PDB file of C-alpha atoms in Angstrom:
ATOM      1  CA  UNK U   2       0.000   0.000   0.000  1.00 76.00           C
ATOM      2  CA  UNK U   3       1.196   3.691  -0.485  1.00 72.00           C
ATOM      3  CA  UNK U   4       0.163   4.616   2.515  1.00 80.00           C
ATOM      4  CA  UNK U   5      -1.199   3.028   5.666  1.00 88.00           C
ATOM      5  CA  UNK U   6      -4.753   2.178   6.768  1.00 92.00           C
ATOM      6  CA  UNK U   7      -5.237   5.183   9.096  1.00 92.00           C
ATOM      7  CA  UNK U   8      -3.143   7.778   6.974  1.00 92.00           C
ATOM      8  CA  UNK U   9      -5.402   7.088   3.941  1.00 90.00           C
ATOM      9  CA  UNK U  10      -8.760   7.471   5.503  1.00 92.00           C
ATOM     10  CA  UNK U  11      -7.225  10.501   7.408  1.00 95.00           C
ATOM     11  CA  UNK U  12      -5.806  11.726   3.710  1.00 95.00           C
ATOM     12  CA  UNK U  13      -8.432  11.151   1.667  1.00 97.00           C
ATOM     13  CA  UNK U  14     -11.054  13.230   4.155  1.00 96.00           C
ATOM     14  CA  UNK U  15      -8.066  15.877   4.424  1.00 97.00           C
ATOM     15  CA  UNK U  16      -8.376  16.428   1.023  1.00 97.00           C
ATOM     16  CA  UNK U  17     -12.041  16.686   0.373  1.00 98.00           C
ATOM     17  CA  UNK U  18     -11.914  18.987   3.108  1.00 97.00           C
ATOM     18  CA  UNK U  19      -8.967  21.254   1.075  1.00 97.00           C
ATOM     19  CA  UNK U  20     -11.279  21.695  -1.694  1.00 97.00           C
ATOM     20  CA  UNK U  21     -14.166  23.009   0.085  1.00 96.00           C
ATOM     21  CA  UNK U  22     -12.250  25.092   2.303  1.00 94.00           C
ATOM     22  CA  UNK U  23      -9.492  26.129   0.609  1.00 95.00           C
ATOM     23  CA  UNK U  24     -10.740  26.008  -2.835  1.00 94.00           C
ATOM     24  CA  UNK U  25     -14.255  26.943  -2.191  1.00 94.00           C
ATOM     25  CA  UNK U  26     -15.955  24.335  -4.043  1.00 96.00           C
ATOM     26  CA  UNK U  27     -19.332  22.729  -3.340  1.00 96.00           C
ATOM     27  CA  UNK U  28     -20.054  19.174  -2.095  1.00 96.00           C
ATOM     28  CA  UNK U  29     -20.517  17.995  -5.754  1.00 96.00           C
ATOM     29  CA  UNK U  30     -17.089  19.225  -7.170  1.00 96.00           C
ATOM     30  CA  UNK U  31     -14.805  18.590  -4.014  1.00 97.00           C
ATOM     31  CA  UNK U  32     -16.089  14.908  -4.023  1.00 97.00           C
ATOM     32  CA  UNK U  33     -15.394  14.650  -7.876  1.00 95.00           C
ATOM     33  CA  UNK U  34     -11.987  16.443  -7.493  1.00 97.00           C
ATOM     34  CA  UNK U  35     -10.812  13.758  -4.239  1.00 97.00           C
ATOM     35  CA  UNK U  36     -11.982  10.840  -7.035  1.00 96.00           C
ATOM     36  CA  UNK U  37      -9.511  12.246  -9.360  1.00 96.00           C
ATOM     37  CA  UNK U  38      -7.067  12.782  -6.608  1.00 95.00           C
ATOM     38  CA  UNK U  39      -6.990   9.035  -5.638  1.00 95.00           C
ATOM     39  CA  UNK U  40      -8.365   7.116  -8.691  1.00 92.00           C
ATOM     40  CA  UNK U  41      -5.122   5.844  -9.644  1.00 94.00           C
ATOM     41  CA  UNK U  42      -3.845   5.005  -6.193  1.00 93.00           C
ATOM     42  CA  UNK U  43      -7.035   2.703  -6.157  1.00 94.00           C
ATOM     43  CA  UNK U  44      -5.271   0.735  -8.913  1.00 93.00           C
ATOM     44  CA  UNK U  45      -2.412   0.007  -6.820  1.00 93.00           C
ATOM     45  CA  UNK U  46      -3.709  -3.406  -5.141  1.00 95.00           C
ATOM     46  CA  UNK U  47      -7.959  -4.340  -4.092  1.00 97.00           C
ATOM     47  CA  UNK U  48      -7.024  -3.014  -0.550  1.00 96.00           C
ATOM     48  CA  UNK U  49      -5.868   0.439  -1.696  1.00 96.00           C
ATOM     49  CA  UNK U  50      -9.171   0.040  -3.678  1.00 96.00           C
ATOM     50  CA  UNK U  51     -11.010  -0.731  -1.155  1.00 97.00           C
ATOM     51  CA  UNK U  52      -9.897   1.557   1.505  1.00 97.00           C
ATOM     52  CA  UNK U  53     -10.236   4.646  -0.999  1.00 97.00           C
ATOM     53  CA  UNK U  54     -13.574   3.755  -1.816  1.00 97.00           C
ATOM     54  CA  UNK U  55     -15.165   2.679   1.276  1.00 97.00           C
ATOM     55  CA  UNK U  56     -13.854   6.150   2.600  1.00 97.00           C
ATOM     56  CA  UNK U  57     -15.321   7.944  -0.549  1.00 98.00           C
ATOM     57  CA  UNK U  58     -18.617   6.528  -0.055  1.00 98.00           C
ATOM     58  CA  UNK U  59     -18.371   7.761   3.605  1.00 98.00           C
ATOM     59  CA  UNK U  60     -18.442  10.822   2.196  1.00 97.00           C
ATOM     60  CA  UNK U  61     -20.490  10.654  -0.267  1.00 97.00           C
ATOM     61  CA  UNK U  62     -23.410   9.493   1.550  1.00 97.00           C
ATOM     62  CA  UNK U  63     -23.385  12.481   3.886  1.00 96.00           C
ATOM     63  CA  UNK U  64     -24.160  14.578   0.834  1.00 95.00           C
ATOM     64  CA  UNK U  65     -27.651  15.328   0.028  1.00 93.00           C
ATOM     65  CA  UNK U  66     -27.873  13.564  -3.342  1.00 95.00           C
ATOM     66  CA  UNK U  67     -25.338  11.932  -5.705  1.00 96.00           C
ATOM     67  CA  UNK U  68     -25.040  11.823  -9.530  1.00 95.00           C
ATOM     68  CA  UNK U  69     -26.610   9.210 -10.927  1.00 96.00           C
ATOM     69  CA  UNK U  70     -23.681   7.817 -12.657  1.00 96.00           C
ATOM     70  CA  UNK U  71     -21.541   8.054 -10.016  1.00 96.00           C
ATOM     71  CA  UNK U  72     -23.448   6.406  -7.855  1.00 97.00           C
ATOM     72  CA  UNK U  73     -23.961   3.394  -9.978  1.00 97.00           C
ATOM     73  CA  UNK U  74     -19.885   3.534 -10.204  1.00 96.00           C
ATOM     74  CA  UNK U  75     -19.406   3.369  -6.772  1.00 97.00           C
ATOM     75  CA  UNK U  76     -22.284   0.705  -5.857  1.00 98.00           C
ATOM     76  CA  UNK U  77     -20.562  -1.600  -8.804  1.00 97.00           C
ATOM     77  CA  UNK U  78     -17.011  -0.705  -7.446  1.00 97.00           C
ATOM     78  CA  UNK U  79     -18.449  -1.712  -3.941  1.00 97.00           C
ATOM     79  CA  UNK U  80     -20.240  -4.407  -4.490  1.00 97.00           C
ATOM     80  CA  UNK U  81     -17.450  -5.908  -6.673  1.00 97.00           C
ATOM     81  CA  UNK U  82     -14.485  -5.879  -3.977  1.00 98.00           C
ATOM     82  CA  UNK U  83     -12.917  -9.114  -2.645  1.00 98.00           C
ATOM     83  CA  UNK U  84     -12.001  -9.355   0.566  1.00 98.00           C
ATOM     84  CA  UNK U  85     -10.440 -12.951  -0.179  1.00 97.00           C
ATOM     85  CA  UNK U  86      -7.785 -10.965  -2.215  1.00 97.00           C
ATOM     86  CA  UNK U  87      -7.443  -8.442   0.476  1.00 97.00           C
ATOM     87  CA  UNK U  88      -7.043 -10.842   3.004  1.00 96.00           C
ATOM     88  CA  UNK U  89      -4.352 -12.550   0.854  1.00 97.00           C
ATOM     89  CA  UNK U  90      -2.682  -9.424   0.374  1.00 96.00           C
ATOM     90  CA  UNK U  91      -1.857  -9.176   4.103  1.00 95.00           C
ATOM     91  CA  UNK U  92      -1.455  -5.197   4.125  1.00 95.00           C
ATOM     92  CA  UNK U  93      -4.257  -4.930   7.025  1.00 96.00           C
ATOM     93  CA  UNK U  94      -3.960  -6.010  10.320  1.00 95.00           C
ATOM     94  CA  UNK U  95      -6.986  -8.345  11.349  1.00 96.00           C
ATOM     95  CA  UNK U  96      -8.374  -5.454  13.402  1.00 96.00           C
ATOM     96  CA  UNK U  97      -8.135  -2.975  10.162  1.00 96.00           C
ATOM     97  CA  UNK U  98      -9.130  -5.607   7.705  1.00 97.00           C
ATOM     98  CA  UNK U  99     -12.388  -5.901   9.899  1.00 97.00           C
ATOM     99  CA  UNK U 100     -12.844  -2.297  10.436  1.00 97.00           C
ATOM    100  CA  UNK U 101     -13.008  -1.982   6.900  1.00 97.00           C
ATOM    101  CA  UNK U 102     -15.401  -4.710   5.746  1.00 97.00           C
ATOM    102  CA  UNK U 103     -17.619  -3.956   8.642  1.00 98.00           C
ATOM    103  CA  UNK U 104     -17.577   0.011   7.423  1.00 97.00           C
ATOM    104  CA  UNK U 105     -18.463  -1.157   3.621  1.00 98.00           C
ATOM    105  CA  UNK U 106     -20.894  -3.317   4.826  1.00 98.00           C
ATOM    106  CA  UNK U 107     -22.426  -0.010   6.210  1.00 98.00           C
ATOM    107  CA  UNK U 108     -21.787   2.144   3.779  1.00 97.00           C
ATOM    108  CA  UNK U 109     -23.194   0.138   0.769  1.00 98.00           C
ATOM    109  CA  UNK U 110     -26.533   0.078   1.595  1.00 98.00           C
ATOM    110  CA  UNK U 111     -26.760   3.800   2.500  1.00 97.00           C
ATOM    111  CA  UNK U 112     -25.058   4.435  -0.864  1.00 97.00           C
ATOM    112  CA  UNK U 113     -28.265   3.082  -2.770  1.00 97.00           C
ATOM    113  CA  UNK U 114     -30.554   4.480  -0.552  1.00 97.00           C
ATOM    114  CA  UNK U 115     -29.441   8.134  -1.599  1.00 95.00           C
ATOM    115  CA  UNK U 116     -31.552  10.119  -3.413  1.00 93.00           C
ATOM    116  CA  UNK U 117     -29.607  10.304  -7.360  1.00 95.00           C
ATOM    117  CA  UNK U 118     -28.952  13.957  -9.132  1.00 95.00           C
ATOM    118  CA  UNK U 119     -29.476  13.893 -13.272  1.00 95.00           C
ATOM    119  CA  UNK U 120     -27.828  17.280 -13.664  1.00 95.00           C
ATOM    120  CA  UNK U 121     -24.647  16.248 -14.566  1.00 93.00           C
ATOM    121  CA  UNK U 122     -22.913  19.673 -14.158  1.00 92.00           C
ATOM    122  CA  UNK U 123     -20.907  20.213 -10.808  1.00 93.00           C
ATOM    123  CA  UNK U 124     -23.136  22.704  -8.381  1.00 95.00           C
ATOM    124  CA  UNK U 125     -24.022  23.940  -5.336  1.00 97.00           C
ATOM    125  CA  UNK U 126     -27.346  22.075  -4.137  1.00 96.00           C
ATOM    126  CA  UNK U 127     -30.316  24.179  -2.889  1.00 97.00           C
ATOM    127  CA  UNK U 128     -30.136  24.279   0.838  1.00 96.00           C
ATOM    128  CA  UNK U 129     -26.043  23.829   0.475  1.00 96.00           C
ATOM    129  CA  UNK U 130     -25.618  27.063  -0.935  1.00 98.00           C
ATOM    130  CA  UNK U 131     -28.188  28.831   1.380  1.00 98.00           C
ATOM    131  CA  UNK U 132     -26.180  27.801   4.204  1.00 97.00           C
ATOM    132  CA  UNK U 133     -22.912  28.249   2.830  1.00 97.00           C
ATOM    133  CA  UNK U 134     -24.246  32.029   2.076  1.00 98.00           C
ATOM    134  CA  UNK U 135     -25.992  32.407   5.638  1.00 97.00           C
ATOM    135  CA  UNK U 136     -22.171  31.035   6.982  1.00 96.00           C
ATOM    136  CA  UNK U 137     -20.096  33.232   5.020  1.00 97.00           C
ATOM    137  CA  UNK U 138     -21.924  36.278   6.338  1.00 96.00           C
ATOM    138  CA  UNK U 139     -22.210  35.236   9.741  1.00 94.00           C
ATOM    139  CA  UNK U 140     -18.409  35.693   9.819  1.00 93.00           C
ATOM    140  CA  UNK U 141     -18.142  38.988   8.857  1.00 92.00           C
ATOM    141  CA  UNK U 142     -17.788  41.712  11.283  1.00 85.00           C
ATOM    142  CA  UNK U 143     -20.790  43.961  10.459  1.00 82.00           C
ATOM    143  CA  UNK U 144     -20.106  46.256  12.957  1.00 84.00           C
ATOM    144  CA  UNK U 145     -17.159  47.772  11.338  1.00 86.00           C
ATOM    145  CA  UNK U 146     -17.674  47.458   7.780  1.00 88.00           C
ATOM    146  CA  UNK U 147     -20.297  49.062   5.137  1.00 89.00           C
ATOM    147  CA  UNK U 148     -22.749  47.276   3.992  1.00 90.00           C
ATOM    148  CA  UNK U 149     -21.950  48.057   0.290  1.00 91.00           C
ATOM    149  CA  UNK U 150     -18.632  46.448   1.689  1.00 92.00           C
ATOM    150  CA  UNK U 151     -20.339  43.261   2.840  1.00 93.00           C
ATOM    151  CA  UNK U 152     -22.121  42.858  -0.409  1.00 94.00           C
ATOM    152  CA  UNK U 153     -18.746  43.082  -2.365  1.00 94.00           C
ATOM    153  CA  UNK U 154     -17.332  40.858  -0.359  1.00 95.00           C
ATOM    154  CA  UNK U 155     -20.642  38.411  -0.464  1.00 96.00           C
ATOM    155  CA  UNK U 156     -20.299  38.930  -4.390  1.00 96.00           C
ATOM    156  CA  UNK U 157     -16.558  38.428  -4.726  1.00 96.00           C
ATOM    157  CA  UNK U 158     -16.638  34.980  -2.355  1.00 97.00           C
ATOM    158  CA  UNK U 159     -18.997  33.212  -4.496  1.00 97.00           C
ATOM    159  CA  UNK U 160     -18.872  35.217  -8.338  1.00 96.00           C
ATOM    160  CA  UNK U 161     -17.388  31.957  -9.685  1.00 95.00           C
ATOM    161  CA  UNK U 162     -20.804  30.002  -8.429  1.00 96.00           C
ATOM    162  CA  UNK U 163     -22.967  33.108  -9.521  1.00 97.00           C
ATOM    163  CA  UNK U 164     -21.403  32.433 -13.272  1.00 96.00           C
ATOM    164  CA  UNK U 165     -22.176  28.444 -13.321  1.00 96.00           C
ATOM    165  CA  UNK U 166     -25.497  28.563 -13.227  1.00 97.00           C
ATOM    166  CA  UNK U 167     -28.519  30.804 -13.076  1.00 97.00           C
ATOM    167  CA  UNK U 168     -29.896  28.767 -10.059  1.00 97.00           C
ATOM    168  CA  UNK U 169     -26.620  29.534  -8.261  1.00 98.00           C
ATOM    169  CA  UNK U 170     -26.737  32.834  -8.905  1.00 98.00           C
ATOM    170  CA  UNK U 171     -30.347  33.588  -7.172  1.00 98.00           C
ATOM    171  CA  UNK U 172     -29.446  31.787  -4.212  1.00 98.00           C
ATOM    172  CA  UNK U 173     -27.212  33.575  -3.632  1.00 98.00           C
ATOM    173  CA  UNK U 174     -28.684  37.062  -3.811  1.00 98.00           C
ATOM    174  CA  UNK U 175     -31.620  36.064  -2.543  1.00 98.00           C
ATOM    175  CA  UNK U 176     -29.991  34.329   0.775  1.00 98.00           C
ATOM    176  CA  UNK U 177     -27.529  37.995   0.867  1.00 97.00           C
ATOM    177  CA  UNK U 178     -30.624  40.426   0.425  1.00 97.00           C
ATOM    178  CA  UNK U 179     -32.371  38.111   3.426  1.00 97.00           C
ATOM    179  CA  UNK U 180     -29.373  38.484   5.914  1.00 96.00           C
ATOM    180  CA  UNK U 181     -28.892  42.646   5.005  1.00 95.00           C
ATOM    181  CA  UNK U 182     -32.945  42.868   5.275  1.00 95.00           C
ATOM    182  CA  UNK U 183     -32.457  40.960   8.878  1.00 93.00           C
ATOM    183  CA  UNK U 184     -29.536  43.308  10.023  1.00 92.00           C
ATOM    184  CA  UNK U 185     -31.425  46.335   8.656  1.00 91.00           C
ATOM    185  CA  UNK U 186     -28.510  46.768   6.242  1.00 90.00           C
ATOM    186  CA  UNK U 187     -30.368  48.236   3.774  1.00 87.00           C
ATOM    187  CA  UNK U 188     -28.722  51.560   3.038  1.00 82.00           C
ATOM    188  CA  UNK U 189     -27.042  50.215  -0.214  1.00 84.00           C
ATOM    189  CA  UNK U 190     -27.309  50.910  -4.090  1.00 87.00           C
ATOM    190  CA  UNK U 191     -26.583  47.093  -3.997  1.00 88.00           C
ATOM    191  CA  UNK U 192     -29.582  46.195  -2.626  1.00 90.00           C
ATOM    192  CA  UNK U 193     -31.699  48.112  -5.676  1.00 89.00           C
ATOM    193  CA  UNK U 194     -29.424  45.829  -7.945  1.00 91.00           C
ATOM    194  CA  UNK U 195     -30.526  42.989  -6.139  1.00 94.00           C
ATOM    195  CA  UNK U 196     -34.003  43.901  -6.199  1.00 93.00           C
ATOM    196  CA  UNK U 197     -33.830  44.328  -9.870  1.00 94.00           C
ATOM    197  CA  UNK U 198     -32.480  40.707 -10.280  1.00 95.00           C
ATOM    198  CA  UNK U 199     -34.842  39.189  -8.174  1.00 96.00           C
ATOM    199  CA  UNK U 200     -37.704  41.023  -9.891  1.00 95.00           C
ATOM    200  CA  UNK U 201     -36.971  39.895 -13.742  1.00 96.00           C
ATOM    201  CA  UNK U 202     -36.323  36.504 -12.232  1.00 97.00           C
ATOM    202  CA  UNK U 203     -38.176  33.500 -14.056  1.00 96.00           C
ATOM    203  CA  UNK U 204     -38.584  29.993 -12.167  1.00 95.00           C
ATOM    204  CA  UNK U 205     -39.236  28.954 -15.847  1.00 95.00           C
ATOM    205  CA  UNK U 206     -35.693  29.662 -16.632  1.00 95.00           C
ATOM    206  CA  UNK U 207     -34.261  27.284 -14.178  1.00 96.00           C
ATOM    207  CA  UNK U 208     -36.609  23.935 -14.813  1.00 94.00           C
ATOM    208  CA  UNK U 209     -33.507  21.771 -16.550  1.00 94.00           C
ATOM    209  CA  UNK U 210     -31.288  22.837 -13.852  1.00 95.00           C
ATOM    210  CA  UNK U 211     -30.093  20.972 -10.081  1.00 95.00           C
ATOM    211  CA  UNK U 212     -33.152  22.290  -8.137  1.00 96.00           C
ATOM    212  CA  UNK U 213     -35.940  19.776  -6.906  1.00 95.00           C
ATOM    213  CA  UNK U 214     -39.124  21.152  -7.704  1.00 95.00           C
ATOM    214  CA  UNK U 215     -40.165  21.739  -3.843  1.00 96.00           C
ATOM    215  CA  UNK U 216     -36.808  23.404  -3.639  1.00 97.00           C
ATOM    216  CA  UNK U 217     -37.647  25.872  -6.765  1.00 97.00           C
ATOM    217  CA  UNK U 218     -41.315  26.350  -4.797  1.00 97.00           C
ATOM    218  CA  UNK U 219     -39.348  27.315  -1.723  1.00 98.00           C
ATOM    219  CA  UNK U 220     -37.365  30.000  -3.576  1.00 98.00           C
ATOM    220  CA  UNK U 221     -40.145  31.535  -5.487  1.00 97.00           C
ATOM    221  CA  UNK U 222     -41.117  31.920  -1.533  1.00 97.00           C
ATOM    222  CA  UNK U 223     -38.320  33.786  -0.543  1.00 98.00           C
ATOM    223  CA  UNK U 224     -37.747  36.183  -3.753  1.00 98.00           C
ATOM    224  CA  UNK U 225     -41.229  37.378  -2.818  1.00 97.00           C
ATOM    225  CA  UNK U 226     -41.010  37.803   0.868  1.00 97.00           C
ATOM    226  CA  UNK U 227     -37.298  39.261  -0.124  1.00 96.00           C
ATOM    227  CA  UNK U 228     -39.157  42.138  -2.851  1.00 96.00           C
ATOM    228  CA  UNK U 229     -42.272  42.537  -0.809  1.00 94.00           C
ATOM    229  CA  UNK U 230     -39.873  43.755   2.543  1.00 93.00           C
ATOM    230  CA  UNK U 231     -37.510  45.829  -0.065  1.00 89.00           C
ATOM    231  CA  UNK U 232     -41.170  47.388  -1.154  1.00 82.00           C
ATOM    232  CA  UNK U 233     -42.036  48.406   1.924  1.00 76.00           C
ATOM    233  CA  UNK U 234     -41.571  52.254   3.033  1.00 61.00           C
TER     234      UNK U 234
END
């Protein structure tokens, strides 16, 4: 093995958790970018193989849905390992090699209970990106900054997500305009931009994108409690 039993699952988790916080990237393209990362380690004997994917699948399953293909990847890469090999291969002690079939075991069935995505782009996910937007601005120290500084900063954190897709985009104006309507924060030319968006909005032009259809119900929600508070005098 290239690495021990503990380093790996420590590793692999390490670096999932590098591209969402260091790299900013949603659940969807961190997990795609770890594959990548350890895809050809996986090659290296069936206990690399299975260690790596028994510890992706941990991590996939915590996410809220899973691409349809990749999920049928994983539940055939899963499904197909042989522990005869591994324990032939001798790289585990007997307390690791049961750790880990006792963890797939677990992991499998979870793995086809998940809800599949179709949209095969990488994305934020509805409530995801809500939270990520409702985090981001929790950390920023309103009390010494503008608020046409907070909505730079809002814009400049997640522009790249704004330009993927449309659905991304509202999110994340409507989830900003909600936390500067909350603090009161509303003495910004920003906000009137934001308005603007939300108003010429059409739930029509997101229907082939990643949101469920409660989940594009919900939002039509919130853009019109959002405009009907910016409305009021």
């Amino acid at each position: 093995m290239v690495y021990g039993y503990e380093e790996y699952l420590e590793y692999i988790n390490e670096t999932y958790e590098e591209f969402k916080e260091d790299e900013k990237m949603s659940n969807k393209e961190a997990i795609a970018r770890t594959f990548n990362e350890y895809d050809m380690l996986a090659k290296e004997s069936e206990t690399d193989k299975a260690i790596i994917y028994v510890a992706l699948t941990e991590i996939l399953v915590s996410h809220s849905r899973i691409l349809h293909t990749f999920k049928e990847h994983m539940i055939k890469i899963l499904s197909e390992l042989d522990f005869n090999l591994i324990e032939q291969e001798q790289k585990l002690t007997l307390v690791q090699y049961n750790d880990l079939r006792s963890r797939k075991e677990e992991a499998l069935p979870e793995l086809k209970n998940k809800k599949p995505d179709y949209y095969p782009r990488v994305c934020w996910y509805y409530s995801e990106l809500t939270d990520e937007v409702n985090k981001f601005f929790n950390q920023i120290n309103i009390e010494n900054v503008t608020a046409d500084e907070i909505v730079t900063s809002v814009f400049h954190r997640f522009e790249r997500d704004c330009k993927n897709t449309l659905s991304e985009k509202i999110i994340v104006y409507t989830t900003l305009a909600e936390n500067l309507l909350i603090h009161k924060l509303t003495q910004t030319d920003a906000l009137e931009k934001i308005k603007q968006e939300l108003k010429q909005f059409n739930i029509k032009d997101i229907l082939q994108e990643q949101l469920l259809e409660e989940e594009q119900e919900d939002l039509q929600k919130r853009i019109k409690n959002v405009l009907n508070q910016i409305n009021q005098p």
